[in-house]
Tab-separated table of C-alpha atoms in Angstrom:
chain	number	residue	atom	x	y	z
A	1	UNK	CA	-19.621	56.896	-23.836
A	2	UNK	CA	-18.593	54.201	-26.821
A	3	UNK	CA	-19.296	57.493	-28.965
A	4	UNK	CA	-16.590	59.712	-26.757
A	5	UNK	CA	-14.360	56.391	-26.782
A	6	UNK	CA	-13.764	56.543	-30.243
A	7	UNK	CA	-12.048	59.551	-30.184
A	8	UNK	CA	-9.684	58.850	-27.354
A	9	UNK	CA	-6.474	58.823	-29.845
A	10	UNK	CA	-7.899	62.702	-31.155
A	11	UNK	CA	-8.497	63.605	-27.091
A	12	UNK	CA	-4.633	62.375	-26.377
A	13	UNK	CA	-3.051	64.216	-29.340
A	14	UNK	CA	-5.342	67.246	-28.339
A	15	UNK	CA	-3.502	66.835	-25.028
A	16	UNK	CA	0.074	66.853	-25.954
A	17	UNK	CA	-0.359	69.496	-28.833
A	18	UNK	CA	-1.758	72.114	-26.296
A	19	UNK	CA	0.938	70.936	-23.347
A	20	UNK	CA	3.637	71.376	-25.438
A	21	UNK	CA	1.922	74.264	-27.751
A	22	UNK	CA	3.401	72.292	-31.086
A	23	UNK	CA	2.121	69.711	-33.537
A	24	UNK	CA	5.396	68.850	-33.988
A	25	UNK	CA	6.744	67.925	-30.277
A	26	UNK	CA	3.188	66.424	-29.797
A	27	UNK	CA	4.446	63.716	-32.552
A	28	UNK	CA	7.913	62.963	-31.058
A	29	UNK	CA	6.075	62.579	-27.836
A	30	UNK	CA	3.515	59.812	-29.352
A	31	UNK	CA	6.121	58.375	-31.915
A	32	UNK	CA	3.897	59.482	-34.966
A	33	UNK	CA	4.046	62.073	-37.796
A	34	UNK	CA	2.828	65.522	-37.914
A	35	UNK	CA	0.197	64.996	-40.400
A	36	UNK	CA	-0.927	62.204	-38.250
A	37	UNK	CA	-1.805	64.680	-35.273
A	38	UNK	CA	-2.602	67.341	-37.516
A	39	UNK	CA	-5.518	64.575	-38.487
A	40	UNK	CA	-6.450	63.819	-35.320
A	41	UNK	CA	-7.243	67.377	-34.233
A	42	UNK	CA	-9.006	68.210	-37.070
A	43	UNK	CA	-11.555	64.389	-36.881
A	44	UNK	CA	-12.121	65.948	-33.010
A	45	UNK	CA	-12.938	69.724	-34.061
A	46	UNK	CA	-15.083	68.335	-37.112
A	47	UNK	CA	-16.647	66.049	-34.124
A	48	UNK	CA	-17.042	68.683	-31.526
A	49	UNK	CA	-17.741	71.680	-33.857
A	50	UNK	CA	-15.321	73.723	-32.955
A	51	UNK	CA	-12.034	75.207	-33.701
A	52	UNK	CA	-9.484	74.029	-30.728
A	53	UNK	CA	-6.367	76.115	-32.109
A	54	UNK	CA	-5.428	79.237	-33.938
A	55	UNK	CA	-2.308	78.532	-35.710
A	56	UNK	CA	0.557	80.367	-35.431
A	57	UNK	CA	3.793	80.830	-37.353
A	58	UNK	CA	5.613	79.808	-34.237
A	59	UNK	CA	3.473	76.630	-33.283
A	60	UNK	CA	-0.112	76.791	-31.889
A	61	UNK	CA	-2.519	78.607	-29.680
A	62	UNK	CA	-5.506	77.176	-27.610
A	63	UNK	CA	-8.934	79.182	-27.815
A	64	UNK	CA	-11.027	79.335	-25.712
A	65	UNK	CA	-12.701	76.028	-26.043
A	66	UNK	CA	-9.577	74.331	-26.406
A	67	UNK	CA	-8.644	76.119	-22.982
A	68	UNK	CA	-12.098	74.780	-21.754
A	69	UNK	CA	-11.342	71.001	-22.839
A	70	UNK	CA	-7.665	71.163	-22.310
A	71	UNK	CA	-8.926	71.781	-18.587
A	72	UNK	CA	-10.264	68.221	-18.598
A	73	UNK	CA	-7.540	66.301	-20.632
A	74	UNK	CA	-4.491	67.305	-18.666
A	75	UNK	CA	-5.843	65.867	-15.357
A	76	UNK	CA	-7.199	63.276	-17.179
A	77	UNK	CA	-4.323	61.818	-18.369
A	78	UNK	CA	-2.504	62.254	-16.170
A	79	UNK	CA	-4.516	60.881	-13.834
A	80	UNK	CA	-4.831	57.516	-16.316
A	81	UNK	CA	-0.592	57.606	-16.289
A	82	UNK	CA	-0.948	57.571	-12.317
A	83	UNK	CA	-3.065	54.493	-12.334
A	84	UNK	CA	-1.515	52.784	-15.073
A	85	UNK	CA	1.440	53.429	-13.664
A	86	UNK	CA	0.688	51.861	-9.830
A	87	UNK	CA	-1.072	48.662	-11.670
A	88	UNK	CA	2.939	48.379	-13.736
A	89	UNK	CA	4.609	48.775	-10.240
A	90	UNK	CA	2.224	46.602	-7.968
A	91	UNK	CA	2.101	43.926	-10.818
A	92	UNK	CA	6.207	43.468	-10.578
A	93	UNK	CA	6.049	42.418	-6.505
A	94	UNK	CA	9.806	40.641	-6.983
A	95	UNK	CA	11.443	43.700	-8.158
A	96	UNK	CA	11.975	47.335	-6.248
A	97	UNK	CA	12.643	50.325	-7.758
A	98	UNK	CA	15.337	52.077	-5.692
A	99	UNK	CA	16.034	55.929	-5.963
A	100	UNK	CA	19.365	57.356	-4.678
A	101	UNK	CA	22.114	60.190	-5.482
A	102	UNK	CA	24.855	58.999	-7.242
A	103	UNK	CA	27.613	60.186	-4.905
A	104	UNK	CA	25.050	57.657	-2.120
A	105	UNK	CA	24.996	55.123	-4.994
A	106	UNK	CA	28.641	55.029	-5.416
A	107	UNK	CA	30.590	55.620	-1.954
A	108	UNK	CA	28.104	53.276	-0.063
A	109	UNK	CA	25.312	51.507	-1.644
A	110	UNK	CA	26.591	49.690	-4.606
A	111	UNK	CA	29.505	48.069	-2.657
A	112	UNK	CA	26.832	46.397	-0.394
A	113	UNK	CA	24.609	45.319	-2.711
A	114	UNK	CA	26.289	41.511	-3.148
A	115	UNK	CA	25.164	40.776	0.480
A	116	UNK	CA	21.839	41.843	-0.942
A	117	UNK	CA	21.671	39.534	-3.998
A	118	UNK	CA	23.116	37.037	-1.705
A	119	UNK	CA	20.346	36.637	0.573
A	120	UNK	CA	17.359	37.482	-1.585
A	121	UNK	CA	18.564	35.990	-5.160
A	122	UNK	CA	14.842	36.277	-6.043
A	123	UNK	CA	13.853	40.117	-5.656
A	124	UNK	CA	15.356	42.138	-8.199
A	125	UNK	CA	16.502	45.327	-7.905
A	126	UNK	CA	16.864	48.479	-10.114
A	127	UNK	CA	18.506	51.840	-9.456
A	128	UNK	CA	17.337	55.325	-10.113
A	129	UNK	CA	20.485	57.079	-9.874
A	130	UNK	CA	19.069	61.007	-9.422
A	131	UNK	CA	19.684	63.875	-7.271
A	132	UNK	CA	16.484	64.844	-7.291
A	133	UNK	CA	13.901	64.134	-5.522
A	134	UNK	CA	11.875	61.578	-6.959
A	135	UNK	CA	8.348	62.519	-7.000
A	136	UNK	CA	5.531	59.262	-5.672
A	137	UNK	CA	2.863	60.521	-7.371
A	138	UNK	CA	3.978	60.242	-11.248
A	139	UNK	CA	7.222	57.557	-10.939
A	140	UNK	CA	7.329	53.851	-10.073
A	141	UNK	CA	10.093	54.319	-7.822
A	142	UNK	CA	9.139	52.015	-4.842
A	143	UNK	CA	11.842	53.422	-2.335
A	144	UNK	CA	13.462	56.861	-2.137
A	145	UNK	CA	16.811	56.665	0.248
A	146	UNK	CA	17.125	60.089	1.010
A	147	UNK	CA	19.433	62.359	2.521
A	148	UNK	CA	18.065	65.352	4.547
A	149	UNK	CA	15.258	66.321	7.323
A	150	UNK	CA	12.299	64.248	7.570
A	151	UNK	CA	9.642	67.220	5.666
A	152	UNK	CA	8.008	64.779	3.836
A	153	UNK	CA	4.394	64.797	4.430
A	154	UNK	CA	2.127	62.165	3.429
A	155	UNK	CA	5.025	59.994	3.196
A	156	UNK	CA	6.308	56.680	5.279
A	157	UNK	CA	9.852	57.455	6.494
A	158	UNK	CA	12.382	56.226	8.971
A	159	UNK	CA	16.044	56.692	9.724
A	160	UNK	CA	18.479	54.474	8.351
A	161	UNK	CA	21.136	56.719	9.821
A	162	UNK	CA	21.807	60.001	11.258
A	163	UNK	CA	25.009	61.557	9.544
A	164	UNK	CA	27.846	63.641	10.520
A	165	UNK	CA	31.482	65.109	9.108
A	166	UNK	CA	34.772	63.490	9.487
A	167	UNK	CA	38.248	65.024	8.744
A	168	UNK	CA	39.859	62.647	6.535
A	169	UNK	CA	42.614	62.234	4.014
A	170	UNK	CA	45.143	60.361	1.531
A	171	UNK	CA	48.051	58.600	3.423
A	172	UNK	CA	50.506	60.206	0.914
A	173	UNK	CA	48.870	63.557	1.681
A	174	UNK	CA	49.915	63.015	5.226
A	175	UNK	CA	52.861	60.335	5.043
A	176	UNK	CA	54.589	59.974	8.545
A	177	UNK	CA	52.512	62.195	10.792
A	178	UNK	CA	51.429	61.270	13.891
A	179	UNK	CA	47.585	60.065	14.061
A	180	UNK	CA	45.363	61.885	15.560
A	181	UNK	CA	46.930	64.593	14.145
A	182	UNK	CA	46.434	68.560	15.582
A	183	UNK	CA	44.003	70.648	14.636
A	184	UNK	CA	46.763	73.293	13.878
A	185	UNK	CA	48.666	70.960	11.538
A	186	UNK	CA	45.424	70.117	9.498
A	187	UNK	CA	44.519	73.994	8.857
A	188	UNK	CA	48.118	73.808	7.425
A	189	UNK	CA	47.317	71.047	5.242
A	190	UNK	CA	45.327	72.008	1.295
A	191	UNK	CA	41.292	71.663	2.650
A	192	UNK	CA	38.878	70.760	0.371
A	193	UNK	CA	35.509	72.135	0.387
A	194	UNK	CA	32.154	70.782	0.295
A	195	UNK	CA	29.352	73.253	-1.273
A	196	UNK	CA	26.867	71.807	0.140
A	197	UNK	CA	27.817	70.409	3.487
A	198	UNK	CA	29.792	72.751	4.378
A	199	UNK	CA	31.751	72.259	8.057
A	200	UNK	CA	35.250	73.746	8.506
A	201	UNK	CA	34.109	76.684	10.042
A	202	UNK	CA	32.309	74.516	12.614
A	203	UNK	CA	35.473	72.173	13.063
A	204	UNK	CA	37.280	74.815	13.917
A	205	UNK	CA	35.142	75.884	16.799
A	206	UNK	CA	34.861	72.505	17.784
A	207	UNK	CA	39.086	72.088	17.832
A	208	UNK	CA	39.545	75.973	19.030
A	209	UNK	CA	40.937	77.442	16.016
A	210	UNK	CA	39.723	80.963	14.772
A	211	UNK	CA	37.955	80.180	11.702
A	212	UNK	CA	39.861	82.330	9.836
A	213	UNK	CA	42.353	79.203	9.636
A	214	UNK	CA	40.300	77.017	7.734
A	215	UNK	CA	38.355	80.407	5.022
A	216	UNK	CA	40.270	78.781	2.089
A	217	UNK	CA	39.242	79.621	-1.838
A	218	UNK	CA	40.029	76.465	-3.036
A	219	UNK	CA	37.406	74.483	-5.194
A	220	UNK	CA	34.227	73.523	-4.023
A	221	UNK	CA	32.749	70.115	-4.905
A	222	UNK	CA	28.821	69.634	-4.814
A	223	UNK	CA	29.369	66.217	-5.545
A	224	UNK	CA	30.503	64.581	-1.921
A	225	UNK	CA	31.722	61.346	-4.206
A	226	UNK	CA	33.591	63.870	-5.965
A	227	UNK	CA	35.129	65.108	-2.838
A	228	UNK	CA	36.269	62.022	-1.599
A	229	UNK	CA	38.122	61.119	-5.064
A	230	UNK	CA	40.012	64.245	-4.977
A	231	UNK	CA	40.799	63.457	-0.844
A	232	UNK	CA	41.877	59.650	-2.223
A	233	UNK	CA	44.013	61.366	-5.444
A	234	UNK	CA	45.526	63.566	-2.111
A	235	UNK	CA	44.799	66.343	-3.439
A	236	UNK	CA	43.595	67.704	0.597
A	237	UNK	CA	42.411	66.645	3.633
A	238	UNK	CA	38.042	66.001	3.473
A	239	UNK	CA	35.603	66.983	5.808
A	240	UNK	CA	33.561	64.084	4.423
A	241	UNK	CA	30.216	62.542	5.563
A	242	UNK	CA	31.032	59.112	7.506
A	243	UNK	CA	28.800	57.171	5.597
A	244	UNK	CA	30.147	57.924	2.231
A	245	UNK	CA	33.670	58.058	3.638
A	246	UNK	CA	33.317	54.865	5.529
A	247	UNK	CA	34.379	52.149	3.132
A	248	UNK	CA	37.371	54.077	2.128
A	249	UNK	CA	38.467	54.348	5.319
A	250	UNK	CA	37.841	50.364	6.212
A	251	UNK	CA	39.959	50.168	2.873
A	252	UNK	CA	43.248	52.675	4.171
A	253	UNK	CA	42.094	54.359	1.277
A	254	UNK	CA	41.764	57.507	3.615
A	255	UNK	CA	42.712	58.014	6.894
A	256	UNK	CA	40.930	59.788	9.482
A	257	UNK	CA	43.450	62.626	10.997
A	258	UNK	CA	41.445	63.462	14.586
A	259	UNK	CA	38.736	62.066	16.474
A	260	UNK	CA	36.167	65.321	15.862
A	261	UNK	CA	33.046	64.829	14.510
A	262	UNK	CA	30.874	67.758	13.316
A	263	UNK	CA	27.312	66.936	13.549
A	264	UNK	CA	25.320	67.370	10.493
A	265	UNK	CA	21.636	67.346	11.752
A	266	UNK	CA	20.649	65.722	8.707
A	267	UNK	CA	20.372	61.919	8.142
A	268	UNK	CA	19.884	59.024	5.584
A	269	UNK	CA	15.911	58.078	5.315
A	270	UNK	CA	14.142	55.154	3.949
A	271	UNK	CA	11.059	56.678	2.702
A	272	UNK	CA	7.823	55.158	0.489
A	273	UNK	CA	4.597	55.553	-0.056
A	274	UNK	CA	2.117	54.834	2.570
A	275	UNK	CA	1.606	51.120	3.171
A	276	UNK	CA	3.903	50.396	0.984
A	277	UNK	CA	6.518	49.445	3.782
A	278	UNK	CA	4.338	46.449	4.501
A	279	UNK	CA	4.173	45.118	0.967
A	280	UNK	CA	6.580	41.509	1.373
A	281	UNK	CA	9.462	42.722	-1.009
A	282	UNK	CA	9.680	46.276	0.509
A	283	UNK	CA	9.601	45.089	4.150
A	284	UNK	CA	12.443	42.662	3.413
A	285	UNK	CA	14.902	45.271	1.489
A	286	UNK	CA	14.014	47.755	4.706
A	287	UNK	CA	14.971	45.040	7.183
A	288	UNK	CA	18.244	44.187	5.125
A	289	UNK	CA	19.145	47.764	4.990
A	290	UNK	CA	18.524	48.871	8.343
A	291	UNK	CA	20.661	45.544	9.381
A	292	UNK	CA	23.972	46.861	7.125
């Protein structure tokens, strides 16, 4: 074992040459020079007594006993990283790790945070700010707020909220009409598009209009923060999410033209690893949230 031990620096630039197939990327990755991996590999083939790469003109190839013990190494370390990583995260109790979408981030989440910092002045937190879905296994994010359908086995989740679209728009964009407003007179109105919620068609079976009304070719927005700036820069009229469009609208930012709401069938979710949502910190930032 103390033998093997010895060459854990070789083992790890093994690793990283044959992930990334390059000497070269395998020394950005671990902050050293070329010749310094180049080194390495060659101490663990003198050591094993064998030849772990052909060389090519275009970076490296594994043989077949580098296959064999590159096998090993990649669950290896990444398997360390996993635990070294849960020790980092469980070790810094008073702070949380929170991952969100930016357009989540921005229209709802930052706004409330000073209540937050108010009431718990001693638990820290920091913000992942990704669309993606952050993955438990290999980040320390402690809580993922997602938006969606709860398909996330071997997860805890619960609803924060379940969400649905609102027609909504700039004052100036609508000046001295009368609120609620008809569903005729909004199809007349510039509509803005949502890629990825989208919900006029729906609207306009909920208000009985033909849904030819409301097949526009303006631009689509993926971002929903997005969205709602070019509904505030009246621009069009929003078939927004409530949640994000909420603050705006406690701010006469927007206006909300009718009282239709089209269901989404999708909600905001608290979700962390299992157990987690009993650790002291967690269960705290889960109470405040659910409470806002």
């Amino acid at each position: 074992m103390a033998d093997n031990l010895r060459h854990l620096r070789a083992l790890q630039a093994f690793n990283e040459t044959a992930t990334h197939s390059s000497l070269t990327k395998a020394a950005d990755v671990l902050n050293v020079t070329h010749g310094a991996i180049s080194r390495q590999i060659k101490l663990l083939e003198l050591h094993l007594g064998v030849t772990l790469f052909h060389r090519c003109p275009n970076g490296v190839v594994l043989t077949k006993a580098g296959e064999r013990l590159y096998h090993s190494t990649r669950g290896a370390f990444s398997t360390l990283q996993q635990g070294v990583s849960e020790v980092k995260r469980l070790h810094h109790r008073q702070s949380i790790t929170v991952s969100l979408s930016t357009s989540l981030a921005l229209k709802w989440f930052v706004p409330l945070l000073n209540s937050f910092q108010q009431e718990h002045p001693g638990i820290a937190l920091l913000l992942d700010t990704n669309d993606a879905f952050v993955n438990f296994d290999t980040s320390e994010v402690d809580i993922a707020l997602r938006f969606g359908e709860p398909s996330w086995g071997g997860l805890y989740y619960e609803q924060i909220r379940q969400e649905e679209l609102v027609v909504v728009a700039a004052p100036s964009l609508v000046e001295n009409s009368q609120l609620p407003m008809g569903a005729e007179d909004i199809a007349d109105l510039p509509l803005l598009n949502d890629a990825f919620n989208v919900g006029w068609e729906s609207w306009a079976a909920q208000v009985g209009l033909n849904p030819d009304r409301v097949n526009s070719q303006s631009i689509k927005y993926v971002d929903s923060a997005v969205l709602l700036e070019a509904a505030i820069d009246g621009q069009g009229v929003a078939l927004a999410r409530h949640l994000l469009a909420e603050r705006d609208l406690k701010l006469g930012r927007l206006l909300c033209l009718d009282e239709s709401r089209v269901p989404l069938g999708r909600g905001l979710y608290f979700v962390c690893r299992p157990g987690d949502q009993e650790r002291v910190t967690v269960r705290i930032f889960k109470k405040w949230l659910m409470s806002i």
